[in-house]
CSV table of C-alpha atoms in Angstrom, one decimal:
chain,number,residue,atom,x,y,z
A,11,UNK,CA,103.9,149.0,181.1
A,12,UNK,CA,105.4,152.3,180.9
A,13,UNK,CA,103.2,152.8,177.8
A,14,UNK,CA,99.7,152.5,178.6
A,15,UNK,CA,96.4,151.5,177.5
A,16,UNK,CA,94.9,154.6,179.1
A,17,UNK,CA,94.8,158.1,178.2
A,18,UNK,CA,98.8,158.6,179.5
A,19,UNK,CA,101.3,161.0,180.7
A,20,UNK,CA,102.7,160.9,177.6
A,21,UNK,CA,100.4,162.0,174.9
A,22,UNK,CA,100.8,160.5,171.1
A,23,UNK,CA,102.7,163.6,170.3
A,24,UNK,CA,102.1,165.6,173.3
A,25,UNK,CA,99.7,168.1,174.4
A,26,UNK,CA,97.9,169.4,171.2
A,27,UNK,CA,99.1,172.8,171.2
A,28,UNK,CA,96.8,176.0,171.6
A,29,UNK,CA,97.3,178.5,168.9
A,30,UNK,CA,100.3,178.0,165.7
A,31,UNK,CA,98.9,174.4,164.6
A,32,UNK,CA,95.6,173.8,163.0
A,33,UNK,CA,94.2,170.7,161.6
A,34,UNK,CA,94.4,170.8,157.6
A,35,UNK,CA,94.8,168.5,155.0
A,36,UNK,CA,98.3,168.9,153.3
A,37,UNK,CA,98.2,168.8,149.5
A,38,UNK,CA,98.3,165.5,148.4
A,39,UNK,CA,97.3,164.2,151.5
A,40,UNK,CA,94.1,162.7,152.6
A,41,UNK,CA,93.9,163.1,156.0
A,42,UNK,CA,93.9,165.5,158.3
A,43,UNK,CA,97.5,166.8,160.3
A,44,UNK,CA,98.5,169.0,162.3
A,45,UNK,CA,100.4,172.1,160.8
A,46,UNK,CA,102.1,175.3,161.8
A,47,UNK,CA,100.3,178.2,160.4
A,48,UNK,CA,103.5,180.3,160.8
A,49,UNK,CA,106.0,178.0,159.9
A,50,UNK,CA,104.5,175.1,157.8
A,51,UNK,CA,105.8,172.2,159.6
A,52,UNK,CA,103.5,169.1,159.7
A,53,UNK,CA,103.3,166.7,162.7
A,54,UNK,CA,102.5,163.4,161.5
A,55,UNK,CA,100.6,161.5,163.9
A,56,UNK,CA,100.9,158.1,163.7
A,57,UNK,CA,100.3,155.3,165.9
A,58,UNK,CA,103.1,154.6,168.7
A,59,UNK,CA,104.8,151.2,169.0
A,60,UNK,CA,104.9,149.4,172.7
A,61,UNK,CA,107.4,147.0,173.3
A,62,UNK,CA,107.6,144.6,176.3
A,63,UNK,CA,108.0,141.3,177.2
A,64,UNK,CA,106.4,138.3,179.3
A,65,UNK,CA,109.5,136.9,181.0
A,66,UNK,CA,109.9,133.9,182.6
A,67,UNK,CA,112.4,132.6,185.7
A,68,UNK,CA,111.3,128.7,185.7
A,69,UNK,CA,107.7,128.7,185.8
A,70,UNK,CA,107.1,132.8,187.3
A,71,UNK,CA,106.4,135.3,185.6
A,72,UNK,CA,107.9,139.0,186.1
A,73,UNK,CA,105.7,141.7,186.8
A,74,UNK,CA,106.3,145.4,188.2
A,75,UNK,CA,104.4,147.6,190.2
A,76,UNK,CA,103.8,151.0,188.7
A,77,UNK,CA,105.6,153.8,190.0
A,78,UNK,CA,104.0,156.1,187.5
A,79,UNK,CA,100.7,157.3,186.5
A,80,UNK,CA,98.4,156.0,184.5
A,81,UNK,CA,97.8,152.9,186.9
A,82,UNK,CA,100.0,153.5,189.2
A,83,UNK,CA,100.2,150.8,192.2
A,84,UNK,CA,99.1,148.4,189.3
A,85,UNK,CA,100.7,145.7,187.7
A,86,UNK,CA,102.1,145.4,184.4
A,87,UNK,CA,104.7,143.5,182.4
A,88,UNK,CA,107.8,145.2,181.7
A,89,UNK,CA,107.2,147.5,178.6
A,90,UNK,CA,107.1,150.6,177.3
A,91,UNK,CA,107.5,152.6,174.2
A,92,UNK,CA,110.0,152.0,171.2
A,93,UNK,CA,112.5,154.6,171.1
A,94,UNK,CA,113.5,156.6,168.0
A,95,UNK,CA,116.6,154.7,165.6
A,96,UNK,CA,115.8,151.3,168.0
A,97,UNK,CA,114.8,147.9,166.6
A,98,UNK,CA,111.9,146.1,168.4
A,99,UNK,CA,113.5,143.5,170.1
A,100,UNK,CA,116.3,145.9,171.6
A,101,UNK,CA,113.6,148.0,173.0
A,102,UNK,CA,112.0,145.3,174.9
A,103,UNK,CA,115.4,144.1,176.4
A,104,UNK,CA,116.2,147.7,176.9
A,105,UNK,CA,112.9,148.3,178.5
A,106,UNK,CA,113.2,145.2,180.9
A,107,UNK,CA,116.4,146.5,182.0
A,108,UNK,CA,115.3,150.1,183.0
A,109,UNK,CA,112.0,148.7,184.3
A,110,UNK,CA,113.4,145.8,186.6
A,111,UNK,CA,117.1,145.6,185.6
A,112,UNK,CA,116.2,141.9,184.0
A,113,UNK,CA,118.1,140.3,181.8
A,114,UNK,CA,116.4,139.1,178.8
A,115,UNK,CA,116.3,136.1,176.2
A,116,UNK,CA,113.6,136.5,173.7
A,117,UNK,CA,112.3,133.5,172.6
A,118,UNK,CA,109.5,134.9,169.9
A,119,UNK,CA,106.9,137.6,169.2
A,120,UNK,CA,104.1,136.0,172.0
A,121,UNK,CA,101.4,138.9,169.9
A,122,UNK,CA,100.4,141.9,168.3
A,123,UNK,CA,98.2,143.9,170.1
A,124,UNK,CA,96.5,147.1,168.2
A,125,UNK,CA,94.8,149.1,170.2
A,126,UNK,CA,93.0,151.7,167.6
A,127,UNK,CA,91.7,154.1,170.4
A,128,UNK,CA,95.1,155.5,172.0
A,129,UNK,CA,97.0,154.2,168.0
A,130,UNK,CA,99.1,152.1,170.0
A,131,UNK,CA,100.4,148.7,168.6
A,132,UNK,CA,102.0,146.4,171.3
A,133,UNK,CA,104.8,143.8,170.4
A,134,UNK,CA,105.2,141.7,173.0
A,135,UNK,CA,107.3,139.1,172.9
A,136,UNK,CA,108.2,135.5,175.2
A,137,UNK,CA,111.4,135.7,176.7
A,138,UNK,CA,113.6,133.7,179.4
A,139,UNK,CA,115.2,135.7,182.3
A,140,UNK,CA,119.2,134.9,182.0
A,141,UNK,CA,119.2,134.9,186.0
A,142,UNK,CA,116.4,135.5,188.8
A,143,UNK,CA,118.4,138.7,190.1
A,144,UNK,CA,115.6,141.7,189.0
A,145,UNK,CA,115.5,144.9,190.5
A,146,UNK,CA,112.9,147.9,190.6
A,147,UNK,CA,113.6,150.8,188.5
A,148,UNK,CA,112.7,154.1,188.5
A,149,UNK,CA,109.2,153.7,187.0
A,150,UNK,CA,108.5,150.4,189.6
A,151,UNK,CA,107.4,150.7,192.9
A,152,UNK,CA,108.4,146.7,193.1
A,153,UNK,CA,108.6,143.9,191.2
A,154,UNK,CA,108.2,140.4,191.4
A,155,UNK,CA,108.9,136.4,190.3
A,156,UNK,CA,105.4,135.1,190.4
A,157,UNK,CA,103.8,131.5,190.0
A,158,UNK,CA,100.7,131.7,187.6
A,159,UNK,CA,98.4,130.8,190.9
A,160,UNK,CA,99.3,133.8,192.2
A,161,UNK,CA,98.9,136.4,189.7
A,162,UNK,CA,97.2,139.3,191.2
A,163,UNK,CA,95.1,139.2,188.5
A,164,UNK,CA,92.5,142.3,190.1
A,165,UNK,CA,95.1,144.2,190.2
A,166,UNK,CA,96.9,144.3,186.7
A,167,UNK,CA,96.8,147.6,185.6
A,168,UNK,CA,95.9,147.4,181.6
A,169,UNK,CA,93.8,144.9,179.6
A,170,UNK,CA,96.5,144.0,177.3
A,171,UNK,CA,98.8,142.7,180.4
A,172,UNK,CA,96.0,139.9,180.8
A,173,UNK,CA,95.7,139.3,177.1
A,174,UNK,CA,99.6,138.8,177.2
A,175,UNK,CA,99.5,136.4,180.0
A,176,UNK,CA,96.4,134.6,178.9
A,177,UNK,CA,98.3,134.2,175.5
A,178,UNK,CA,101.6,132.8,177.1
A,179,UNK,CA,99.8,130.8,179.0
A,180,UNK,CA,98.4,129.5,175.5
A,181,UNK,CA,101.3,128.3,174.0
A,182,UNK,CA,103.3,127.6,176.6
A,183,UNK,CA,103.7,124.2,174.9
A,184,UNK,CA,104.2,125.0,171.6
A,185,UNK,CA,107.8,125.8,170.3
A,186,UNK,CA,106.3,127.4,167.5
A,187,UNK,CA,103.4,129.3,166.8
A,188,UNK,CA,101.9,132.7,164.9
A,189,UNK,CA,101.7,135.2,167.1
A,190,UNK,CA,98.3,135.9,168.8
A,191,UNK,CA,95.9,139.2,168.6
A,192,UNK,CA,93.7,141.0,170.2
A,193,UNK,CA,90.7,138.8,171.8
A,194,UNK,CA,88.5,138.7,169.4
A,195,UNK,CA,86.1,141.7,170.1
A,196,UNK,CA,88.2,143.2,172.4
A,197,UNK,CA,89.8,146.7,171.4
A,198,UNK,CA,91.5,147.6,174.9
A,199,UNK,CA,89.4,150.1,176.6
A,200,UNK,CA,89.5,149.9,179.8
A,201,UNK,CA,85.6,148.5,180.1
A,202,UNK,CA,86.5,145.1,179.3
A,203,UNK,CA,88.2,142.8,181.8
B,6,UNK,CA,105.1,150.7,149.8
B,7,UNK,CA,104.4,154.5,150.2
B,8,UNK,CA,106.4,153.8,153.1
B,9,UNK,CA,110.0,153.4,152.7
B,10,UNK,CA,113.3,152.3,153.4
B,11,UNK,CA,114.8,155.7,152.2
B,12,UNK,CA,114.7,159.0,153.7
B,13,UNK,CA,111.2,160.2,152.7
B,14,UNK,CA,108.4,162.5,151.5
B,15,UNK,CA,107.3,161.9,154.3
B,16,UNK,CA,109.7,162.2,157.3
B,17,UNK,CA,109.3,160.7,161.4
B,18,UNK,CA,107.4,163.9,162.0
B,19,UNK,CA,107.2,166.7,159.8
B,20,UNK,CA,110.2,168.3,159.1
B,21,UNK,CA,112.4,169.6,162.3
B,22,UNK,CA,111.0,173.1,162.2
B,23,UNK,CA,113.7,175.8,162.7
B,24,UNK,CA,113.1,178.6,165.7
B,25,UNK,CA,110.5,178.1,168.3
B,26,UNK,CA,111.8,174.2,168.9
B,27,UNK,CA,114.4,173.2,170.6
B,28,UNK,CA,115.9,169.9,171.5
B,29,UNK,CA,115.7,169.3,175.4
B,30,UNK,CA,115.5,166.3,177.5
B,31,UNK,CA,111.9,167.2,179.8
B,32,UNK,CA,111.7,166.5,183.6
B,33,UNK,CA,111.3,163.2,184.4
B,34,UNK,CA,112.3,162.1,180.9
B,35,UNK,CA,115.8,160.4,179.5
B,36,UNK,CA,116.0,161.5,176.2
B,37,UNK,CA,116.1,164.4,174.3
B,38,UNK,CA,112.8,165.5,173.0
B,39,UNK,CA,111.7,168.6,170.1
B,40,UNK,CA,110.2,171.0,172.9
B,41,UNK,CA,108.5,174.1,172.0
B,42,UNK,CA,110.1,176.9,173.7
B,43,UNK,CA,107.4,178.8,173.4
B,44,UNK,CA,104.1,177.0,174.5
B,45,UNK,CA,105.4,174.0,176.0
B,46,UNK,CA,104.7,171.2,173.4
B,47,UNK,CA,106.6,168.0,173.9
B,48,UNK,CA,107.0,166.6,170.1
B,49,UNK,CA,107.4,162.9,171.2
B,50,UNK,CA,108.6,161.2,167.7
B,51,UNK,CA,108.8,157.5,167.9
B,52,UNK,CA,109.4,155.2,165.6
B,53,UNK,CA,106.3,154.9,162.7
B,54,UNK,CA,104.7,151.6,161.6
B,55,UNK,CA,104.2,150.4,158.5
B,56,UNK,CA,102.0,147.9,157.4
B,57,UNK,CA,101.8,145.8,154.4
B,58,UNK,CA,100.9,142.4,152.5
B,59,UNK,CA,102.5,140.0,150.7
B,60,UNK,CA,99.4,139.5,148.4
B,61,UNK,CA,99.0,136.5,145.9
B,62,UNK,CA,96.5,135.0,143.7
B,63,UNK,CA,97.2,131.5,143.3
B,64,UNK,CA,101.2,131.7,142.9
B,65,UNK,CA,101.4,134.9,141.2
B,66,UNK,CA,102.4,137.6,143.7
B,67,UNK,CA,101.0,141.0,143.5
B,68,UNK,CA,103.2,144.4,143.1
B,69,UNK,CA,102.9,147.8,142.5
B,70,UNK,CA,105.3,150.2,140.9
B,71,UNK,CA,105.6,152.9,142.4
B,72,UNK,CA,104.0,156.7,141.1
B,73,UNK,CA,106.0,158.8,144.1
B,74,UNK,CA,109.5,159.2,145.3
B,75,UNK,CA,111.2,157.8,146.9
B,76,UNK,CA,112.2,155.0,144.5
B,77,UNK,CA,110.1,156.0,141.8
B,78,UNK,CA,109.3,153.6,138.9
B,79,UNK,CA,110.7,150.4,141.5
B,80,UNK,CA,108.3,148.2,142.5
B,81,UNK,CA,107.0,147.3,145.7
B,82,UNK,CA,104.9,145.4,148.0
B,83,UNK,CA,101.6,147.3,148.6
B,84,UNK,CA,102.4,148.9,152.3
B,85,UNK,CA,102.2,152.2,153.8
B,86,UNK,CA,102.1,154.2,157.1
B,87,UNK,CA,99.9,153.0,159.7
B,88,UNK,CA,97.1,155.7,160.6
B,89,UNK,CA,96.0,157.0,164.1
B,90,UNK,CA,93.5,155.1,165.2
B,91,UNK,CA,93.5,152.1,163.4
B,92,UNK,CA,94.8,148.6,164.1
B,93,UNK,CA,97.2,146.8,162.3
B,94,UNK,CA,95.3,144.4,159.4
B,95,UNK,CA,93.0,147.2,158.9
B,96,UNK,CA,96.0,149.6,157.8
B,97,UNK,CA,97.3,146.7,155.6
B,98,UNK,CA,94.2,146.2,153.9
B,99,UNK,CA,93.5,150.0,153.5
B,100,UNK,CA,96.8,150.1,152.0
B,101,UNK,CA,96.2,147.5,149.6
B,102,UNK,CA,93.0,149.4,148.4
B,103,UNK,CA,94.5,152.4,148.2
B,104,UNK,CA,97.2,151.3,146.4
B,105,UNK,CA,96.2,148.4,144.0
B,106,UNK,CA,92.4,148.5,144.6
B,107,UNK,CA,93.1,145.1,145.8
B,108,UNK,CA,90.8,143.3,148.3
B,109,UNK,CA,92.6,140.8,150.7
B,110,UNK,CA,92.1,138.4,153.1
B,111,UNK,CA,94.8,138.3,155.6
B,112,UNK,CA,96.5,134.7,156.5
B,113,UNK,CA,99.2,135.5,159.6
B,114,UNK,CA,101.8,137.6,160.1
B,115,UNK,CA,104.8,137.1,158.0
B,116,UNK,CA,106.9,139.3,159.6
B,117,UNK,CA,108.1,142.2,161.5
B,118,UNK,CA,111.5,144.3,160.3
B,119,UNK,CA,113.2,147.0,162.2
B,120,UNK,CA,114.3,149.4,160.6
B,121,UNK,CA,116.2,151.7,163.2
B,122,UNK,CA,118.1,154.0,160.9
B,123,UNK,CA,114.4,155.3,159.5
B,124,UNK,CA,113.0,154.6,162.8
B,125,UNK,CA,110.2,152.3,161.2
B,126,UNK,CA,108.5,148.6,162.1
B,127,UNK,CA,107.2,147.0,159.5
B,128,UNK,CA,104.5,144.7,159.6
B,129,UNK,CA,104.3,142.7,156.8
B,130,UNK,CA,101.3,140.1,156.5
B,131,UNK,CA,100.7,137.4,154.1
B,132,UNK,CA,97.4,137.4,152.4
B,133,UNK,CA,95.5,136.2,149.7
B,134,UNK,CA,93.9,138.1,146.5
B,135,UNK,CA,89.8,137.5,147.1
B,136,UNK,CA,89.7,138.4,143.3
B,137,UNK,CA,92.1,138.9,140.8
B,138,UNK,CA,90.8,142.2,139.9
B,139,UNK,CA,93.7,144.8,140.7
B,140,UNK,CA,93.7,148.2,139.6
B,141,UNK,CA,96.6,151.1,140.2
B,142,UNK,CA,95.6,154.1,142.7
B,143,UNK,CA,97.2,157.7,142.5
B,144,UNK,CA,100.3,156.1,144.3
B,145,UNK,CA,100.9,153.7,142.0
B,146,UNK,CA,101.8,153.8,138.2
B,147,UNK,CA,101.0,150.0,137.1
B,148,UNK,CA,100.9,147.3,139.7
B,149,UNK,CA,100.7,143.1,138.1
B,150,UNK,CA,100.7,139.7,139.2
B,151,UNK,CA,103.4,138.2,139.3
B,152,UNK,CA,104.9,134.8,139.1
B,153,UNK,CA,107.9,134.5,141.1
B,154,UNK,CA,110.3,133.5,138.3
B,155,UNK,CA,108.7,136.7,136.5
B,156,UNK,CA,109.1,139.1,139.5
B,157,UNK,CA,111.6,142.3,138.7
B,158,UNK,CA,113.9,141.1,141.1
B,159,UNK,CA,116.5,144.1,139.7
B,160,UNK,CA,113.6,146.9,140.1
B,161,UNK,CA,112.8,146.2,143.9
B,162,UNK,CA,112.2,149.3,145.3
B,163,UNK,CA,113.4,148.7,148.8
B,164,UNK,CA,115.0,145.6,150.9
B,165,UNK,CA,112.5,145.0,152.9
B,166,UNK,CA,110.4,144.1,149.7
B,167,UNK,CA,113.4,141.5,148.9
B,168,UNK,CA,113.1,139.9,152.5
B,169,UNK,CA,109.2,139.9,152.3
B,170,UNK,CA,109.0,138.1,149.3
B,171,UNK,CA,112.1,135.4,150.2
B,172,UNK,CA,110.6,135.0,153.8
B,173,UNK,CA,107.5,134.5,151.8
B,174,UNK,CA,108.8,132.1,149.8
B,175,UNK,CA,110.2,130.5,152.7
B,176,UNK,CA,107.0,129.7,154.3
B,177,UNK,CA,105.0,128.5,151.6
B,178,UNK,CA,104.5,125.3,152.5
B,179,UNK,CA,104.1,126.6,156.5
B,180,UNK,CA,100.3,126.4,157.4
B,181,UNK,CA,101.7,127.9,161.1
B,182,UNK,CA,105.1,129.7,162.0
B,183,UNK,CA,106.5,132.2,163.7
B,184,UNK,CA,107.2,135.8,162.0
B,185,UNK,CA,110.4,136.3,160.3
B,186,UNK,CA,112.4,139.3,161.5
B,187,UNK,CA,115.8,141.4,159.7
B,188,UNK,CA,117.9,138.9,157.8
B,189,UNK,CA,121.3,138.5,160.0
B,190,UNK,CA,123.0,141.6,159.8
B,191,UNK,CA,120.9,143.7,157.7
B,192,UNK,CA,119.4,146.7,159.2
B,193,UNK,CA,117.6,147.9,156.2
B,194,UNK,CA,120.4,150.6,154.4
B,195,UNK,CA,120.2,150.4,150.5
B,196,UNK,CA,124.0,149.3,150.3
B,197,UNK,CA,122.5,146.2,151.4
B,198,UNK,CA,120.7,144.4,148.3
């Protein structure tokens, strides 16, 4: 994933800035934001949407090597955030494309992720690959068909990527299901498996 | 929802400020970002999150009528903007607190909407009432239970309450099933009903 589960290269809105914004409490607010003290502009922060997909050729599954930091030279599914005046599933198709020029089908939301300490929440979904023919892009180093055997499972580069395929891998038989969560306990950081 | 379907009191991020920001697309990046010229800052905006409930005690549905604009006076689902830091059932049952003083136990996800032209996901849950005791919060100016032959199908504040509450309907008798998305064609507008 593009997005991470990591402290990333691209903040939740960016480096917190230095010296104009402060952290107040807009009138008839009740948290805390981030406002200009010159100009009165208010950053809401809110939590950032990843989209991605496990996709499938036959039985393998399509994972890319990072390019990019954080992770990078680890394996992840193709994903990364939602884009500004983009529905979900477009991003996810759009994301597979620019991640490993795949073609998409999605079949169903696979899960909802929430991962509180980065305010991240993942939408992953099941999808078919409309041919084998996948390609790195710019954020892969390389990319891959692979058979669930051979997963390189020590070297996936976020905790979510092995919720996702543990999840697939749970209803791979079922044509229809709710989508699945967050392991129970499990909040994402990077100290569990 | 204090989230909504209409341009808002609450806007993607703030609004645009005026001078030190400029529109840019950053090194490495593809899209055109709110970069201040002066310090650096990268405003990433993405899309927001909204979560919310479909919340009933025994068939009667529960709805709030809204105390703010937009869409004063309508009613709606109790639903509102995902905060950092928080998962996704956790915002939806803040929300429903904060909004109805209503205490819920979350069944499955109902479903997920796009709404690209606001740049917001909604995640819409269906849940039960654990008592019937509801009570309006500052957002809301009187909230009821509703029966669905009783509900002010005419005084919906948004779309995305109509779809909630048909896909509700739709899956009443569904102990499992996967979440609804957008009905065909509809992206969210208001010229839609």
């Amino acid at each position: 994933m593009s997005a991470s589960d990591e402290p990333t290269d691209r903040p939740a809105s960016g480096a917190e800035p230095t010296s104009r914004f402060a952290r107040e409490v807009p009138e008839g607010d009740d948290h805390l934001r981030l406002v200009c003290r010159d100009c009165g502009f208010i950053n809401y922060e809110n939590p950032k949407v990843v989209v991605g997909s496990v996709a499938a050729w036959e039985d393998k599954i399509l994972l890319c090597r990072r390019a990019i930091e954080p992770r990078k030279g680890f394996w992840t599914l193709p994903a990364g955030f939602l884009e500004l005046n983009e529905d979900a599933a477009t991003g996810a198709l759009r994301e597979a494309w620019e991640e490993a020029r795949a073609r998409l089908e999605i079949d169903q939301l696979l899960a909802v992720y929430s991962i509180p300490r980065i305010s991240q929440i993942q939408l992953i979904y099941r999808a078919r690959l409309i041919t084998p023919e996948v390609a790195a892009g710019p954020e892969t180093q390389e990319l891959d068909l692979f058979e669930w055997d051979a997963i390189p499972w020590d070297l996936l580069a976020f905790p979510s990527v092995h919720w996702a395929l543990a999840d697939y891998r749970a209803v791979r038989d079922l044509a229809v299901f709710a989508p699945r969560g967050n392991p129970p306990g499990e909040d994402g950081g990077l100290s569990h498996p």
